[in-house]
XYZ file of C-alpha atoms in Angstrom:
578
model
C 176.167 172.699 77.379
C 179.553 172.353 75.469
C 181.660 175.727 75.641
C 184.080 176.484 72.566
C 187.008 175.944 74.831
C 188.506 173.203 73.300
C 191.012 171.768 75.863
C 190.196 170.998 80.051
C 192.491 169.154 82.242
C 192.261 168.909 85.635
C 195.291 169.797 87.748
C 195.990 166.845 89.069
C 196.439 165.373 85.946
C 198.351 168.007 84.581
C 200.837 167.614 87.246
C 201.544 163.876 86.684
C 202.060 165.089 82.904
C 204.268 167.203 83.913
C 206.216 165.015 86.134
C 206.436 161.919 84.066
C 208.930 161.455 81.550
C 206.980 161.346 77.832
C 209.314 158.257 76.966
C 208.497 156.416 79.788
C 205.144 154.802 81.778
C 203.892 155.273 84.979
C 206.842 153.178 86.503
C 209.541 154.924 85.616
C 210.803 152.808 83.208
C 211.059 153.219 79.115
C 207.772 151.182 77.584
C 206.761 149.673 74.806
C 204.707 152.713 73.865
C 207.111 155.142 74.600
C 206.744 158.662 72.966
C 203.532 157.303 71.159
C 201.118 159.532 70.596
C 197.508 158.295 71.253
C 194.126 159.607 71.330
C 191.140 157.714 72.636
C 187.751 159.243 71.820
C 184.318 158.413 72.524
C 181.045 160.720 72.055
C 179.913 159.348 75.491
C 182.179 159.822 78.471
C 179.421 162.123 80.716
C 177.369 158.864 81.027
C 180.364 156.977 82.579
C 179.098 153.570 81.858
C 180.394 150.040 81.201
C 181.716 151.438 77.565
C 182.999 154.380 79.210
C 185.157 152.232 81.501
C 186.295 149.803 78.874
C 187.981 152.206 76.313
C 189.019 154.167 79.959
C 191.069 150.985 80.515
C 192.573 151.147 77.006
C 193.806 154.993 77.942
C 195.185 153.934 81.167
C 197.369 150.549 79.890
C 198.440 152.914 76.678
C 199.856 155.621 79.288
C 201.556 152.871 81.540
C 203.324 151.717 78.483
C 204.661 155.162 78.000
C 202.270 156.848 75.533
C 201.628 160.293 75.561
C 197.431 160.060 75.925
C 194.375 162.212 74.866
C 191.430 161.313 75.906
C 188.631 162.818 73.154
C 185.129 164.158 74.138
C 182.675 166.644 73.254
C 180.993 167.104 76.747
C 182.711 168.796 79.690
C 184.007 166.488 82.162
C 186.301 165.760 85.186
C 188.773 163.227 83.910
C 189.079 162.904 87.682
C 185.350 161.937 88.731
C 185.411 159.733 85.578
C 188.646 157.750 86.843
C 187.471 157.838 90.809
C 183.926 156.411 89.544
C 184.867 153.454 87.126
C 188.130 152.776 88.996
C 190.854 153.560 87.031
C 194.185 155.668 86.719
C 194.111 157.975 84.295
C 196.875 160.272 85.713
C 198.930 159.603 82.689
C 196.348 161.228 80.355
C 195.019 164.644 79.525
C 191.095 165.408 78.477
C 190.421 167.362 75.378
C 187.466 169.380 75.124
C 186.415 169.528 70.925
C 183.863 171.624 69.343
C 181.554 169.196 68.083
C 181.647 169.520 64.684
C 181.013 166.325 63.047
C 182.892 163.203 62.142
C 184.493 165.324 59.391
C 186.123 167.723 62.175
C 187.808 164.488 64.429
C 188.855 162.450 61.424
C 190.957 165.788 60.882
C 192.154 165.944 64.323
C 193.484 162.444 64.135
C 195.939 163.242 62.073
C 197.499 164.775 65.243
C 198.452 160.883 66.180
C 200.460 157.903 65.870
C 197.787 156.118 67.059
C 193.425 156.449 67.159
C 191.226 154.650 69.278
C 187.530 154.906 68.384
C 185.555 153.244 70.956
C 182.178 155.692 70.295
C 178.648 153.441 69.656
C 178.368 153.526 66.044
C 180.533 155.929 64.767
C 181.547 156.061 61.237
C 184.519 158.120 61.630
C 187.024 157.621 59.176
C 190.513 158.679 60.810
C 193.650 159.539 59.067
C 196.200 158.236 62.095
C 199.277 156.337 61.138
C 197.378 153.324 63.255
C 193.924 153.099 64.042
C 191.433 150.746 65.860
C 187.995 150.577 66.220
C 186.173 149.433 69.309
C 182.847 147.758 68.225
C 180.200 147.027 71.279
C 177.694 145.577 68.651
C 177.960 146.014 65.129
C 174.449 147.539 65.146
C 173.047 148.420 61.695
C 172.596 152.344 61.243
C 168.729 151.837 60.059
C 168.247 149.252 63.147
C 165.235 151.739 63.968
C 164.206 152.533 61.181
C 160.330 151.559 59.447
C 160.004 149.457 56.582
C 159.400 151.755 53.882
C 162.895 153.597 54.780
C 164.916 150.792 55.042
C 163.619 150.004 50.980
C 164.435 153.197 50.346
C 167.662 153.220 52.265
C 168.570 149.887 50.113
C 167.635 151.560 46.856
C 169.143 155.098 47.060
C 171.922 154.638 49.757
C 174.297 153.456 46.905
C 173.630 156.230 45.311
C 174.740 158.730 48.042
C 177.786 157.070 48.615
C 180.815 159.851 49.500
C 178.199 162.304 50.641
C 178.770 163.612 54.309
C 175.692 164.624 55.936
C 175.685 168.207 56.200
C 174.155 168.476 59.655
C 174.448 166.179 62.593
C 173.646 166.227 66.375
C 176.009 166.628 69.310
C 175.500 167.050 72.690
C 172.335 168.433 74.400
C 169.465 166.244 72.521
C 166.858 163.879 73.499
C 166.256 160.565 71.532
C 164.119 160.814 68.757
C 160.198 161.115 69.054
C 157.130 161.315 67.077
C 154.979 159.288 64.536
C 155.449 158.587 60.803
C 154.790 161.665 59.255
C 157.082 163.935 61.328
C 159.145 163.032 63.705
C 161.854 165.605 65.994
C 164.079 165.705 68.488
C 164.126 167.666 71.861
C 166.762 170.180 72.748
C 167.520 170.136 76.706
C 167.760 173.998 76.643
C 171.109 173.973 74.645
C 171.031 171.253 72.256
C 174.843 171.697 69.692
C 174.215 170.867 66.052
C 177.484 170.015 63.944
C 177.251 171.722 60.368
C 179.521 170.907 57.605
C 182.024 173.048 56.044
C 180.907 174.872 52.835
C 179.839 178.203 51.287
C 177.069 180.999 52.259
C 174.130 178.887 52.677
C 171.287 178.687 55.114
C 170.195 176.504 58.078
C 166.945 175.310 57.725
C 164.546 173.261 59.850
C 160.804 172.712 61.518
C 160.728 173.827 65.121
C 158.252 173.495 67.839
C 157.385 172.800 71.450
C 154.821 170.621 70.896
C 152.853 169.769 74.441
C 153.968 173.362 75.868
C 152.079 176.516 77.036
C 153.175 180.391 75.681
C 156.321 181.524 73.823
C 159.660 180.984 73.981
C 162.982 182.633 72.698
C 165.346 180.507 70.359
C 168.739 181.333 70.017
C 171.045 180.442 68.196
C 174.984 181.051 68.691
C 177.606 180.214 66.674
C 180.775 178.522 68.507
C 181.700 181.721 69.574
C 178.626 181.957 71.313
C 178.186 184.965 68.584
C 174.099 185.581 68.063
C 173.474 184.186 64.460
C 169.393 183.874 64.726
C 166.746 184.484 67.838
C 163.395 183.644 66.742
C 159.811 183.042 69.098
C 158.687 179.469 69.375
C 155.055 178.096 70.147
C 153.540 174.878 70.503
C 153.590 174.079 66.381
C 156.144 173.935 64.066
C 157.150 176.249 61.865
C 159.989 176.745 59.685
C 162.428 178.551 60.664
C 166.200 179.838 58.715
C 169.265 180.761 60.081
C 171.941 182.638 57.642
C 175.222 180.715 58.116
C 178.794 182.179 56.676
C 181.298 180.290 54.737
C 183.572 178.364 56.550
C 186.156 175.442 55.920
C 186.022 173.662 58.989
C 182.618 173.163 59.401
C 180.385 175.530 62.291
C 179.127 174.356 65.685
C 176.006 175.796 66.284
C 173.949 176.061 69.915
C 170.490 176.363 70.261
C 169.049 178.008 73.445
C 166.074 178.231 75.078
C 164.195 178.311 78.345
C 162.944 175.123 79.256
C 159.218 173.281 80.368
C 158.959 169.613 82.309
C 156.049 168.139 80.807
C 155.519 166.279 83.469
C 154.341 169.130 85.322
C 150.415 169.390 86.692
C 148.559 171.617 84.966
C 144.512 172.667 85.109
C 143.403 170.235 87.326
C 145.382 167.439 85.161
C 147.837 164.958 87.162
C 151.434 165.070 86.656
C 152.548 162.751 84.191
C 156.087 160.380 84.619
C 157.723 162.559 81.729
C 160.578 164.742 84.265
C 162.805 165.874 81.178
C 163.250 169.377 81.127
C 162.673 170.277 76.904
C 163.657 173.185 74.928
C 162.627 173.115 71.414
C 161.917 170.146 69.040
C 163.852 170.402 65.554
C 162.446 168.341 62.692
C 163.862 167.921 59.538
C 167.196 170.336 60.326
C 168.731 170.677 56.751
C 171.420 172.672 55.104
C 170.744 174.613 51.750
C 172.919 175.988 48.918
C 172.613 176.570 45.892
C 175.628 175.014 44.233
C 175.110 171.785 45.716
C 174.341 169.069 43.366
C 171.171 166.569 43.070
C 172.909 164.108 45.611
C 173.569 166.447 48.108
C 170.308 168.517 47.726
C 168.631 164.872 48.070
C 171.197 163.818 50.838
C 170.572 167.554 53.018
C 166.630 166.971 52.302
C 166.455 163.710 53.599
C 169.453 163.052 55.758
C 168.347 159.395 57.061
C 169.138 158.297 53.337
C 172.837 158.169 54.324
C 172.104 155.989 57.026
C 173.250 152.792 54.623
C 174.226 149.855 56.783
C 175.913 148.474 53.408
C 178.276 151.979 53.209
C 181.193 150.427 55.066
C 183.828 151.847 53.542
C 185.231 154.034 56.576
C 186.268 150.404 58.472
C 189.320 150.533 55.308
C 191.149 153.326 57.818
C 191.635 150.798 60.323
C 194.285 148.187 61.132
C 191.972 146.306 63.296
C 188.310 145.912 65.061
C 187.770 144.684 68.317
C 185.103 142.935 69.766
C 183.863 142.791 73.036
C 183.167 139.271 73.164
C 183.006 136.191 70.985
C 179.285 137.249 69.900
C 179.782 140.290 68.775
C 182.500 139.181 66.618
C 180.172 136.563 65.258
C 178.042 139.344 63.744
C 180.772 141.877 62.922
C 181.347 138.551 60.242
C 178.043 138.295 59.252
C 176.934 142.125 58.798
C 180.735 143.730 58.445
C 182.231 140.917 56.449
C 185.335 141.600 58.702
C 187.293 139.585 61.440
C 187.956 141.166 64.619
C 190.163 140.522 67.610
C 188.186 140.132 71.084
C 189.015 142.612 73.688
C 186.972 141.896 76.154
C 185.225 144.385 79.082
C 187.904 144.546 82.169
C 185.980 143.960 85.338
C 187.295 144.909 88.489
C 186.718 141.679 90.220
C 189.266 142.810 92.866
C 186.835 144.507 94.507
C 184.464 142.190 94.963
C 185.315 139.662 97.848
C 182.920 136.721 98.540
C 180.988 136.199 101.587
C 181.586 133.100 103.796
C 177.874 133.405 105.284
C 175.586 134.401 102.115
C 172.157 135.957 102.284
C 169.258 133.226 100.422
C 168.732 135.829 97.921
C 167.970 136.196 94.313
C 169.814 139.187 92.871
C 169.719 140.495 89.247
C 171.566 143.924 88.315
C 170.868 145.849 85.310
C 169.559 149.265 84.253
C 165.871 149.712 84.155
C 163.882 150.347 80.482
C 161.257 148.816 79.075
C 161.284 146.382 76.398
C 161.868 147.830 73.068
C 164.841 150.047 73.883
C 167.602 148.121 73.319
C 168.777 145.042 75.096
C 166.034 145.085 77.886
C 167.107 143.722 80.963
C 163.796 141.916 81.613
C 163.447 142.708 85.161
C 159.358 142.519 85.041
C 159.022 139.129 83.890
C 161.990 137.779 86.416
C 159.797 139.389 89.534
C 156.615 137.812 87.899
C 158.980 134.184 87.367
C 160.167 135.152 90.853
C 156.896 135.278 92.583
C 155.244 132.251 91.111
C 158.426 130.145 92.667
C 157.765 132.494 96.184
C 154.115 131.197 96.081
C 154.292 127.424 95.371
C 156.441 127.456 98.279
C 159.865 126.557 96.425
C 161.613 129.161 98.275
C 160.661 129.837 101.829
C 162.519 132.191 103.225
C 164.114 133.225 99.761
C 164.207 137.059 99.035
C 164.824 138.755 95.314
C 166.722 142.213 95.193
C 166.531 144.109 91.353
C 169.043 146.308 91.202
C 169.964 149.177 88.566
C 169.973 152.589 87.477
C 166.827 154.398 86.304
C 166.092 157.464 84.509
C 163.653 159.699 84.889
C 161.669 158.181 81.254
C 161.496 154.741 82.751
C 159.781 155.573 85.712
C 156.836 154.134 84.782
C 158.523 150.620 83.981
C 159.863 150.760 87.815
C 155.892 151.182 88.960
C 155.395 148.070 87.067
C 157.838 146.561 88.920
C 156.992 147.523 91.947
C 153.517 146.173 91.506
C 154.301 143.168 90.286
C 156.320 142.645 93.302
C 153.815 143.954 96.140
C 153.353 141.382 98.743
C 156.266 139.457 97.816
C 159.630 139.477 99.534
C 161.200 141.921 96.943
C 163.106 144.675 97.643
C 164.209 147.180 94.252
C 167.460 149.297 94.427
C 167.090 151.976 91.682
C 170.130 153.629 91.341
C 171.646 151.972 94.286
C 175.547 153.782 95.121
C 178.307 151.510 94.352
C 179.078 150.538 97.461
C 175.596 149.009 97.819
C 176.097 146.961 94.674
C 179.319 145.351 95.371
C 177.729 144.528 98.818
C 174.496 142.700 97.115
C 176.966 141.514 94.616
C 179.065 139.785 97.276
C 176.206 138.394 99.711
C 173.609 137.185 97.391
C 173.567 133.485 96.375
C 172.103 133.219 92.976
C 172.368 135.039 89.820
C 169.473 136.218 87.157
C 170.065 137.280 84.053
C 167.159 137.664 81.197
C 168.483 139.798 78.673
C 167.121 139.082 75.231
C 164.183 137.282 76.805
C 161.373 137.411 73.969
C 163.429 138.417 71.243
C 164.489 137.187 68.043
C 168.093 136.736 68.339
C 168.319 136.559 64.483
C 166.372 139.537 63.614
C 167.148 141.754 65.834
C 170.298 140.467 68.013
C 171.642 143.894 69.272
C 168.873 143.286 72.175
C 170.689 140.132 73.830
C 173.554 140.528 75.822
C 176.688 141.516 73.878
C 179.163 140.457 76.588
C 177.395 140.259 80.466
C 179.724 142.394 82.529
C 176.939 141.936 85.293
C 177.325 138.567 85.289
C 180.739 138.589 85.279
C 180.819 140.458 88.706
C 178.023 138.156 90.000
C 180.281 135.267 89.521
C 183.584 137.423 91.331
C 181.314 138.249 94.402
C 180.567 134.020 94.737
C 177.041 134.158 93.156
C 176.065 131.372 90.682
C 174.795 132.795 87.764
C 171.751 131.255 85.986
C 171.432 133.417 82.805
C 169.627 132.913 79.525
C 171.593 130.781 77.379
C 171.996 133.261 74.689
C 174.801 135.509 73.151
C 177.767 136.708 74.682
C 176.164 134.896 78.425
C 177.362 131.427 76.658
C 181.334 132.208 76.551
C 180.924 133.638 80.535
C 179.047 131.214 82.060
C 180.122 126.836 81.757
C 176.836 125.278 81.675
C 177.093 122.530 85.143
C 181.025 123.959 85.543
C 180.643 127.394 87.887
C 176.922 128.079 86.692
C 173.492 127.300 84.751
C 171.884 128.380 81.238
C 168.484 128.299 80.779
C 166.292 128.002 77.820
C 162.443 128.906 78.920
C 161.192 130.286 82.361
C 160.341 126.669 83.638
C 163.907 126.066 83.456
C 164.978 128.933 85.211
C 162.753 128.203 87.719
C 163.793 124.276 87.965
C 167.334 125.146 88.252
C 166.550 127.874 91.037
C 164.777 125.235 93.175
C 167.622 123.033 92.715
C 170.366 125.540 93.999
C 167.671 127.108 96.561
C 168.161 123.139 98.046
C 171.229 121.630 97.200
C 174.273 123.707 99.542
C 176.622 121.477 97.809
C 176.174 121.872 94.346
C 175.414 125.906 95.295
C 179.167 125.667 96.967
C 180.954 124.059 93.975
C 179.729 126.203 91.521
C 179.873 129.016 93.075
C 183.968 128.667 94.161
C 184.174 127.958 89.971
C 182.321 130.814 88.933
C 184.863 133.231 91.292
C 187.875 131.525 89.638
C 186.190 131.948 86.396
C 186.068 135.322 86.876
C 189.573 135.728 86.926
C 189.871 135.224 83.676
C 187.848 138.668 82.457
C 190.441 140.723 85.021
C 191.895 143.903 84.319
C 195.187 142.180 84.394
C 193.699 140.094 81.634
C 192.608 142.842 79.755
C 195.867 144.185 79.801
C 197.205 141.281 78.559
C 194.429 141.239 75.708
C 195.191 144.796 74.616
C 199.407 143.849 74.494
C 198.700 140.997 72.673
C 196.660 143.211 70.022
C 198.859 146.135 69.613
C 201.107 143.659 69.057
C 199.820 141.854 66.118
C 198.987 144.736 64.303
C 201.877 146.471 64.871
C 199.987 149.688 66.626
C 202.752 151.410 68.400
C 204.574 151.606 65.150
C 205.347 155.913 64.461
C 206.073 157.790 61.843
C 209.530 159.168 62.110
C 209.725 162.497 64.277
C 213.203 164.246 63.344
C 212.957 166.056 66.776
C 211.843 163.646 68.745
C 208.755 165.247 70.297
C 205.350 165.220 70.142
C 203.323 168.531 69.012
C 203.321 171.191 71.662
C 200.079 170.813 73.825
C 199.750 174.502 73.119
C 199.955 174.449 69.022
C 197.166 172.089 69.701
C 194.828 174.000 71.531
C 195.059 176.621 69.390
C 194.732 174.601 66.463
C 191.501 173.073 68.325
C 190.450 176.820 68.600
C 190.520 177.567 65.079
């Protein structure tokens, strides 16, 4: 659960603050960025991912250049773990805690800096920075999800809306969305945060069950201040229930909290399902009311998905630049955006990944495991079944495959698939494998699968290919060859014949595999390439990407400061406070 304190930093890393000079970087000396103020803020650092890392890596090369560096979230964290986990230094920076109070509520805060890095997955924020750049991972349309019949109506009445804020958004503490076409909600996990605008008297409104559950439960709800605003009984169906909020110019952070069920618990006789979440309430349809709103907004707070208009791209004005993470991405930031953007791509530590002289004849793919039709499915299913039917025609004697990648407690029954499909071959799975374990596979292994985007239409819907391939990228440090799906952002990794292989259909992949499974000598070659290749997508590189950017568009550039210092850490928590 978020708490209302709004600032948390580690003592370690206030230490280093202390000790380091605000006008110079971590060596000592006076940098480029010295005395900047910079902020670096993403909705998403508890899941500590490959996103997490890359605008990580932006913090850490802003603080070694002498900025003085925020790093924004709404979830409580240990700027430590984060740094120890995806291998960076983020002594040099501080972690701020915010209430999470909408887009509204940050864009404010950013006026607290020289310089704003937004690097959260589709956000909208509009911040009023001297400089400002956006981090895009995939410029993926807001009503990507969305049914037929609201995208029309999205088209028709999104112009309409344009300048409305919605009045109530989700923070931290939800599930994603569920349900069918007449209602669909969103699960709590005990304390789910909802960010209301700023505005008069008015009420909270919304629909709120626990549909699937057995017996009562108590809802409340607490204001920031973890005051008691409502407390209401919940059953299985929904019903509407009202919460009386006060007036306030900042907009309110409200908590709702409640015991919680697994569903996936046995129950009269009845098998426990896959389903391990632990749920508090569903809310459907949460909505603000008050009476001197006008038609738009009343229209706008009673169906908040209206202002989900891919066309509304207005906020991308309050930025000096975009950034892509690779050469794809860009490609459709210019088709849906109508924008350039400069390519910073993903750092990869390929320092820590040191190639095996003797390597294990093994087939290794790494990537998290979800079925197809949540986002850019790794395809791990089909490359056991393509895997197998290469095992059996005797292509690959005394070949092995290893599928590697996180899991979640939702896609455990996509991992039973897999582990079906691969009984009786020589297939070992590595959910959630430690890091350690990776790198190892990563090192040992001889050949590289990638599928990503397998099945899909890459014109329709390209946000489920590959934006970039970090995977693949590591695969090719650790002396793998890759052999990847010539699609999106695998084509600018991988040199088709030069340090690996792109495939077009399954009976390619599968020709190529044979190929490498008996040639050492072209295995060799390209593998030595691919290792050099890698190189190239460095953190040193990175850094060099990022200089070259701020650069360019002038983003270390401050507004004058007559006495020379930044705001007092302490005005600013208390200003966070308020």
């Amino acid at each position: 659960m978020t708490t209302p304190v709004p600032t948390q930093r580690n003592q370690h890393n206030q230490r280093a603050q202390e000790e380091q000079s605000p006008t110079t970087g971590h060596s000592g000396r006076p940098g480029p960025a010295s005395g900047l103020r910079a902020a670096v803020y993403n909705r998403f650092w508890h899941s500590m991912g490959g996103g997490e890392r890359h605008n990580g890596m932006i913090a850490q090369v802003l603080a070694a250049e002498g900025a003085q560096v925020d790093i924004l979230g709404h979830a409580e964290v240990d700027l430590t773990a984060i740094a120890e986990h995806l291998g960076l230094d983020l002594s040099g920076c501080r972690y701020r805690l915010l209430p999470d109070r909408g887009d509204d509520a940050v864009a404010e805060l950013s006026a607290d800096y020289d310089l704003f890095v937004n690097g959260s997955y589709m956000s909208r924020l509009i911040p009023r920075s001297r400089h400002a750049a956006h981090l895009c991972f995939f410029p993926t349309p807001a009503d990507h999800d969305a049914p037929g019949w609201r995208k029309a109506a999205i088209r028709v009445c999104g112009p309409l809306l344009r300048g409305v804020r919605p009045a109530v958004g989700y923070g931290t503490g939800w599930y994603p969305p569920e349900g069918g076409r007449r209602r669909q909600w969103i699960w709590t996990n005990g304390a789910g945060v909802l960010a209301v605008s700023a505005g008069g008297e008015r009420e909270l409104r919304a629909d709120i069950g626990r549909p699937g559950a057995t017996g009562m439960a108590r809802l409340r709800v607490q204001d920031a201040r973890g005051e008691l605003l409502a407390s209401v009984e919940i059953d299985e169906s929904f019903r509407p229930v009202a919460v009386p909020l006060p007036a306030s110019s900042a907009g309110s952070e409200l908590t709702l909290v409640s015991d919680t069920f697994t569903p996936g618990s046995a129950t009269a006789g009845i098998p426990a399902s896959r389903d391990l979440r632990q749920l508090g309430v569903a809310v459907s349809r949460p909505r603000v009311t008050d009476q001197r709103d006008g038609a738009r907004a009343l229209l706008a707070s009673r169906f908040p998905w209206l202002l989900a208009n891919p066309r509304d791209l207005g906020y991308l004005d309050s930025y000096d630049v975009v950034m892509a993470n690779s050469v794809y991405t860009r490609s459709w930031i210019r088709r849906l955006w109508h924008r350039d953007a400069a390519i910073l791509y993903p750092p990869i530590q390929v320092e820590r990944l040191v190639p095996a002289e003797i390597r294990e004849r093994a087939v290794l793919t790494v990537g998290r495991l979800f079925a197809p039709g949540l986002g850019h499915a790794k395809r791990q299913l089909e490359m056991v079944e393509w895997f197998g039917g290469l095992y059996r025609s005797g292509a690959l004697p005394g070949w092995r495959m290893h599928v590697v990648g996180g899991c979640e407690q939702s896609q455990l029954p996509y991992l039973d698939k897999i582990r079906e499909s691969a009984r009786g071959l020589p297939v070992e799975i590595h959910p959630n494998a430690p890091r350690h374990e990776v790198e190892r596979l990563l090192s040992t292994c001889s050949i590289f699968w990638s599928a990503t985007g397998y099945g899909g239409d890459p014109d329709r819907r390209p946000w489920t290919a590959e934006h970039f391939g970090m995977t693949t990228v590591e695969a090719m440090a650790g002396g793998c060859v890759p052999v990847v799906i010539d699609r999106a952002g695998q084509r600018e990794i991988v040199r088709h014949g030069l340090d690996g292989l792109r495939w077009t259909s399954p009976e390619q992949l599968a020709s190529f595999t044979r190929r490498l499974a008996t040639e050492d000598g072209m295995r060799a070659r390209l593998a030595a390439s691919a290792v050099a290749r890698a190189q190239e997508f460095s953190d040193a590189a990175f850094t060099d990407r990022w200089r070259e950017i701020a650069a360019r568009h002038q983003l270390y550039a401050r507004r004058a400061d007559p006495a020379g210092l930044s705001p007092d850490p302490e005005s600013r928590d208390r200003k966070d406070r308020g």
